[in-house]
mmCIF file of C-alpha atoms in Angstrom:
data_model
loop_
_atom_site.group_PDB
_atom_site.id
_atom_site.type_symbol
_atom_site.label_atom_id
_atom_site.label_comp_id
_atom_site.label_asym_id
_atom_site.label_seq_id
_atom_site.Cartn_x
_atom_site.Cartn_y
_atom_site.Cartn_z
ATOM 1 C CA PHE L 776 -21.154 70.021 -17.265
ATOM 2 C CA ARG L 777 -22.437 73.130 -15.546
ATOM 3 C CA ILE L 778 -19.747 74.134 -13.065
ATOM 4 C CA TYR L 779 -20.459 76.346 -10.049
ATOM 5 C CA HIS L 780 -17.444 77.797 -8.256
ATOM 6 C CA TYR L 781 -15.816 80.827 -6.727
ATOM 7 C CA LEU L 782 -12.247 79.919 -7.729
ATOM 8 C CA GLU L 783 -9.989 82.766 -8.804
ATOM 9 C CA ASN L 784 -7.478 80.580 -10.657
ATOM 10 C CA ASP L 785 -8.719 80.361 -14.260
ATOM 11 C CA SER L 786 -6.140 77.786 -15.333
ATOM 12 C CA LEU L 787 -7.120 75.531 -12.427
ATOM 13 C CA LEU L 788 -10.780 75.863 -13.348
ATOM 14 C CA GLU L 789 -9.986 74.931 -16.954
ATOM 15 C CA GLN L 790 -8.056 71.886 -15.758
ATOM 16 C CA LEU L 791 -10.993 70.797 -13.589
ATOM 17 C CA ALA L 792 -13.336 71.187 -16.565
ATOM 18 C CA MET L 793 -11.006 69.137 -18.786
ATOM 19 C CA SER L 794 -10.702 66.426 -16.124
ATOM 20 C CA SER L 795 -14.497 66.311 -15.808
ATOM 21 C CA GLU L 796 -14.809 65.785 -19.562
ATOM 22 C CA GLN L 797 -12.139 63.066 -19.546
ATOM 23 C CA TRP L 798 -13.903 61.204 -16.754
ATOM 24 C CA TYR L 799 -17.222 61.619 -18.558
ATOM 25 C CA HIS L 800 -15.920 59.955 -21.728
ATOM 26 C CA PHE L 801 -14.326 57.127 -19.734
ATOM 27 C CA HIS L 802 -17.416 56.400 -17.633
ATOM 28 C CA HIS L 803 -19.719 56.807 -20.644
ATOM 29 C CA ARG L 804 -17.810 54.105 -22.513
ATOM 30 C CA ILE L 805 -17.976 51.617 -19.608
ATOM 31 C CA LEU L 806 -21.455 52.379 -18.253
ATOM 32 C CA ARG L 807 -23.076 52.963 -21.668
ATOM 33 C CA ASP L 808 -25.039 55.951 -20.476
ATOM 34 C CA THR L 809 -25.043 59.639 -21.305
ATOM 35 C CA PHE L 810 -26.363 62.775 -19.642
ATOM 36 C CA THR L 811 -29.307 64.371 -21.406
ATOM 37 C CA GLU L 812 -28.622 67.726 -19.725
ATOM 38 C CA LYS L 813 -25.507 69.445 -18.414
ATOM 39 C CA ASN L 814 -24.702 67.823 -15.072
ATOM 40 C CA PRO L 815 -24.006 70.257 -12.210
ATOM 41 C CA ILE L 816 -20.676 70.187 -10.358
ATOM 42 C CA ILE L 817 -20.094 72.456 -7.362
ATOM 43 C CA PHE L 818 -16.466 73.059 -6.398
ATOM 44 C CA TYR L 819 -15.363 74.448 -3.030
ATOM 45 C CA ASN L 820 -11.911 75.894 -2.561
ATOM 46 C CA ASP L 821 -11.153 73.847 0.566
ATOM 47 C CA HIS L 822 -12.683 71.284 2.886
ATOM 48 C CA ALA L 823 -13.689 73.810 5.544
ATOM 49 C CA ASP L 824 -15.857 75.650 3.006
ATOM 50 C CA PHE L 825 -17.227 72.344 1.702
ATOM 51 C CA GLN L 826 -18.375 71.382 5.217
ATOM 52 C CA GLN L 827 -20.530 74.521 5.292
ATOM 53 C CA THR L 828 -22.431 73.685 2.086
ATOM 54 C CA ASN L 829 -26.219 73.987 2.139
ATOM 55 C CA THR L 830 -26.691 71.992 -1.077
ATOM 56 C CA ILE L 831 -27.405 68.904 1.036
ATOM 57 C CA GLY L 832 -28.842 68.421 4.507
ATOM 58 C CA GLY L 833 -26.955 67.115 7.523
ATOM 59 C CA GLN L 834 -23.364 67.484 8.619
ATOM 60 C CA ILE L 835 -20.343 66.584 6.513
ATOM 61 C CA SER L 836 -17.503 64.845 8.329
ATOM 62 C CA VAL L 837 -13.819 65.687 7.995
ATOM 63 C CA GLY L 838 -13.255 62.375 6.201
ATOM 64 C CA THR L 839 -15.823 62.986 3.444
ATOM 65 C CA GLY L 840 -14.041 63.726 0.182
ATOM 66 C CA GLY L 841 -17.135 64.606 -1.846
ATOM 67 C CA VAL L 842 -20.856 63.983 -2.189
ATOM 68 C CA THR L 843 -23.196 63.291 -5.099
ATOM 69 C CA GLU L 844 -26.792 64.297 -4.439
ATOM 70 C CA GLY L 845 -29.194 61.977 -6.219
ATOM 71 C CA LEU L 846 -32.352 63.885 -7.125
ATOM 72 C CA ARG L 847 -30.638 66.743 -8.960
ATOM 73 C CA ASN L 848 -27.492 64.697 -9.586
ATOM 74 C CA ARG L 849 -25.275 67.441 -8.223
ATOM 75 C CA VAL L 850 -21.626 66.577 -7.599
ATOM 76 C CA ILE L 851 -20.386 68.588 -4.606
ATOM 77 C CA MET L 852 -16.730 68.483 -3.610
ATOM 78 C CA PRO L 853 -13.776 70.526 -2.343
ATOM 79 C CA LEU L 854 -10.333 70.797 -3.858
ATOM 80 C CA ALA L 855 -8.091 68.300 -2.069
ATOM 81 C CA MET L 856 -4.502 68.571 -0.823
ATOM 82 C CA SER L 857 -3.094 67.425 -4.177
ATOM 83 C CA ASN L 858 -4.211 67.454 -7.805
ATOM 84 C CA GLN L 859 -4.137 63.635 -7.800
ATOM 85 C CA GLN L 860 -6.532 63.449 -4.835
ATOM 86 C CA THR L 861 -8.862 65.990 -6.426
ATOM 87 C CA ASN L 862 -8.867 64.067 -9.701
ATOM 88 C CA HIS L 863 -9.612 60.793 -7.915
ATOM 89 C CA VAL L 864 -12.533 62.252 -5.937
ATOM 90 C CA LEU L 865 -13.882 63.875 -9.108
ATOM 91 C CA GLY L 866 -13.714 60.563 -10.972
ATOM 92 C CA HIS L 867 -15.304 58.727 -8.024
ATOM 93 C CA GLU L 868 -18.202 61.163 -7.624
ATOM 94 C CA LEU L 869 -18.901 61.263 -11.358
ATOM 95 C CA VAL L 870 -19.370 57.486 -11.257
ATOM 96 C CA HIS L 871 -22.129 58.125 -8.713
ATOM 97 C CA ALA L 872 -23.637 60.731 -11.044
ATOM 98 C CA PHE L 873 -23.767 58.102 -13.784
ATOM 99 C CA GLN L 874 -25.152 55.480 -11.388
ATOM 100 C CA TYR L 875 -28.001 57.756 -10.299
ATOM 101 C CA HIS L 876 -28.751 58.831 -13.864
ATOM 102 C CA MET L 877 -28.755 55.362 -15.417
ATOM 103 C CA ILE L 878 -31.007 53.870 -12.712
ATOM 104 C CA ILE L 879 -33.406 56.776 -12.089
ATOM 105 C CA ASN L 880 -33.836 57.435 -15.819
ATOM 106 C CA GLY L 881 -33.580 53.817 -16.987
ATOM 107 C CA ASP L 882 -36.151 52.143 -19.237
ATOM 108 C CA SER L 883 -37.349 49.737 -16.534
ATOM 109 C CA THR L 884 -35.772 51.175 -13.380
ATOM 110 C CA SER L 885 -36.586 54.099 -11.116
ATOM 111 C CA LEU L 886 -35.501 55.740 -7.865
ATOM 112 C CA ASN L 887 -36.880 52.768 -5.909
ATOM 113 C CA ASN L 888 -34.449 50.388 -7.628
ATOM 114 C CA LEU L 889 -31.486 52.067 -5.939
ATOM 115 C CA ALA L 890 -32.512 50.221 -2.756
ATOM 116 C CA ASN L 891 -31.601 46.901 -4.445
ATOM 117 C CA LEU L 892 -27.966 47.935 -4.821
ATOM 118 C CA PRO L 893 -25.693 47.082 -1.850
ATOM 119 C CA LEU L 894 -23.474 49.938 -0.678
ATOM 120 C CA TRP L 895 -20.332 47.909 -1.398
ATOM 121 C CA MET L 896 -21.405 47.513 -5.043
ATOM 122 C CA VAL L 897 -22.087 51.229 -5.437
ATOM 123 C CA GLU L 898 -18.987 52.558 -3.673
ATOM 124 C CA GLY L 899 -16.791 49.716 -4.900
ATOM 125 C CA LEU L 900 -17.643 50.481 -8.520
ATOM 126 C CA ALA L 901 -16.888 54.173 -7.991
ATOM 127 C CA GLU L 902 -13.470 53.206 -6.623
ATOM 128 C CA TYR L 903 -12.834 50.621 -9.350
ATOM 129 C CA LEU L 904 -13.656 53.068 -12.158
ATOM 130 C CA SER L 905 -11.636 55.916 -10.619
ATOM 131 C CA ILE L 906 -8.568 53.943 -9.454
ATOM 132 C CA GLY L 907 -8.536 50.699 -11.437
ATOM 133 C CA SER L 908 -8.176 47.029 -10.586
ATOM 134 C CA VAL L 909 -4.658 47.226 -9.154
ATOM 135 C CA ASP L 910 -4.383 49.388 -6.053
ATOM 136 C CA ALA L 911 -1.782 49.059 -3.307
ATOM 137 C CA HIS L 912 -4.151 50.367 -0.631
ATOM 138 C CA THR L 913 -6.902 47.855 -1.395
ATOM 139 C CA ALA L 914 -4.341 45.044 -1.827
ATOM 140 C CA MET L 915 -3.105 45.770 1.705
ATOM 141 C CA TRP L 916 -6.649 45.335 3.074
ATOM 142 C CA MET L 917 -7.116 42.073 1.175
ATOM 143 C CA ARG L 918 -3.767 40.645 2.330
ATOM 144 C CA ASP L 919 -4.703 41.506 5.907
ATOM 145 C CA ALA L 920 -8.047 39.708 5.503
ATOM 146 C CA VAL L 921 -6.305 36.599 4.167
ATOM 147 C CA LEU L 922 -3.649 36.593 6.889
ATOM 148 C CA HIS L 923 -6.308 36.829 9.601
ATOM 149 C CA GLU L 924 -8.570 34.266 7.887
ATOM 150 C CA ASP L 925 -11.319 36.875 7.642
ATOM 151 C CA VAL L 926 -12.175 36.942 3.937
ATOM 152 C CA PRO L 927 -15.936 37.631 3.817
ATOM 153 C CA THR L 928 -18.425 35.827 1.627
ATOM 154 C CA ILE L 929 -20.369 38.028 -0.777
ATOM 155 C CA LYS L 930 -23.334 37.959 1.612
ATOM 156 C CA GLN L 931 -21.095 39.145 4.452
ATOM 157 C CA LEU L 932 -19.928 42.147 2.403
ATOM 158 C CA SER L 933 -23.098 43.964 3.510
ATOM 159 C CA ASN L 934 -21.798 43.872 7.098
ATOM 160 C CA PRO L 935 -20.424 47.372 7.962
ATOM 161 C CA LYS L 936 -17.395 45.569 9.431
ATOM 162 C CA TYR L 937 -16.110 45.198 5.864
ATOM 163 C CA PHE L 938 -15.300 48.650 4.492
ATOM 164 C CA PRO L 939 -17.406 48.947 1.305
ATOM 165 C CA TYR L 940 -14.884 51.040 -0.629
ATOM 166 C CA ARG L 941 -11.998 48.578 -0.361
ATOM 167 C CA TYR L 942 -13.891 45.287 -0.447
ATOM 168 C CA GLY L 943 -16.236 46.594 -3.125
ATOM 169 C CA GLN L 944 -13.329 47.648 -5.317
ATOM 170 C CA ALA L 945 -11.760 44.211 -4.857
ATOM 171 C CA PHE L 946 -15.055 42.546 -5.824
ATOM 172 C CA TRP L 947 -15.326 44.489 -9.086
ATOM 173 C CA ALA L 948 -11.663 43.767 -9.860
ATOM 174 C CA PHE L 949 -12.456 40.072 -9.288
ATOM 175 C CA LEU L 950 -15.612 40.136 -11.430
ATOM 176 C CA THR L 951 -14.091 42.057 -14.334
ATOM 177 C CA GLY L 952 -11.021 39.850 -14.123
ATOM 178 C CA ILE L 953 -13.286 36.967 -15.152
ATOM 179 C CA TYR L 954 -15.833 38.631 -17.445
ATOM 180 C CA GLY L 955 -14.124 41.856 -18.547
ATOM 181 C CA ASP L 956 -15.386 45.429 -18.117
ATOM 182 C CA ASP L 957 -18.316 44.734 -20.472
ATOM 183 C CA ILE L 958 -20.034 42.936 -17.571
ATOM 184 C CA ILE L 959 -20.201 46.086 -15.413
ATOM 185 C CA GLU L 960 -23.257 47.793 -16.908
ATOM 186 C CA PRO L 961 -25.512 44.738 -17.363
ATOM 187 C CA PHE L 962 -24.691 43.334 -13.925
ATOM 188 C CA PHE L 963 -25.063 46.666 -12.101
ATOM 189 C CA THR L 964 -28.363 47.369 -13.873
ATOM 190 C CA GLY L 965 -29.480 43.771 -13.334
ATOM 191 C CA VAL L 966 -28.940 43.974 -9.583
ATOM 192 C CA ALA L 967 -30.911 47.242 -9.514
ATOM 193 C CA LYS L 968 -33.797 45.566 -11.394
ATOM 194 C CA TYR L 969 -33.929 42.119 -9.820
ATOM 195 C CA GLY L 970 -31.685 42.063 -6.730
ATOM 196 C CA PHE L 971 -28.317 40.355 -6.401
ATOM 197 C CA GLU L 972 -29.495 36.725 -6.349
ATOM 198 C CA VAL L 973 -31.635 36.871 -9.496
ATOM 199 C CA ALA L 974 -29.205 39.137 -11.402
ATOM 200 C CA THR L 975 -26.361 36.687 -10.744
ATOM 201 C CA LYS L 976 -28.360 33.922 -12.430
ATOM 202 C CA LYS L 977 -29.718 36.075 -15.265
ATOM 203 C CA VAL L 978 -26.522 37.969 -16.142
ATOM 204 C CA LEU L 979 -23.683 35.679 -15.023
ATOM 205 C CA GLY L 980 -25.375 32.315 -15.515
ATOM 206 C CA THR L 981 -24.413 31.057 -12.050
ATOM 207 C CA ASP L 982 -25.770 31.317 -8.515
ATOM 208 C CA SER L 983 -24.582 33.607 -5.749
ATOM 209 C CA LYS L 984 -23.182 30.730 -3.680
ATOM 210 C CA ALA L 985 -20.901 29.543 -6.482
ATOM 211 C CA LEU L 986 -19.874 33.131 -7.240
ATOM 212 C CA SER L 987 -19.110 33.711 -3.561
ATOM 213 C CA GLU L 988 -16.934 30.596 -3.333
ATOM 214 C CA LEU L 989 -15.016 31.731 -6.401
ATOM 215 C CA TRP L 990 -14.620 35.221 -4.913
ATOM 216 C CA VAL L 991 -13.258 33.876 -1.618
#
């Protein structure tokens, strides 16, 4: 990685660099991709400084934990209130860096293929790979959906009503619970190439309706 910062704490910077490397090796093993050049990471000391960044256009909300900019693949994030939060955001954003790299630089995919990927698949995978399959926060959302008889079909997951981070993480936990983590890269890449419907048939050997019924 190529790290840009203005931090004065050298030991903290070294820890951030080590965490970045650990996440890289973890994501590399699951997503089967590697960076051909040092990937840029820009650290801000706090959220107020992060909101003033000019590395991307537009305003950054108070609730945004970090951003990954696609064309240059820059990970831009502040230090959070705790080391655990910082590590989670770092792991989450580095998944996005891998997602951009593997699709934009893929053998038969390009920038245009990103449009085939639903937001809940993209954000859900970043949460799944940075938190895991068992998460109390996401479980609370899913229990609430069941209790209120509001479990969405896979098609309904694209409705903004269903928060893509939580429902997307639950979807990937469901899918890998059946097929294992080895399914992540071929299915994610397949959806980028062909769209969800065709990729479900080609990669999973079933149709989206049957998969949706199983998910519900």
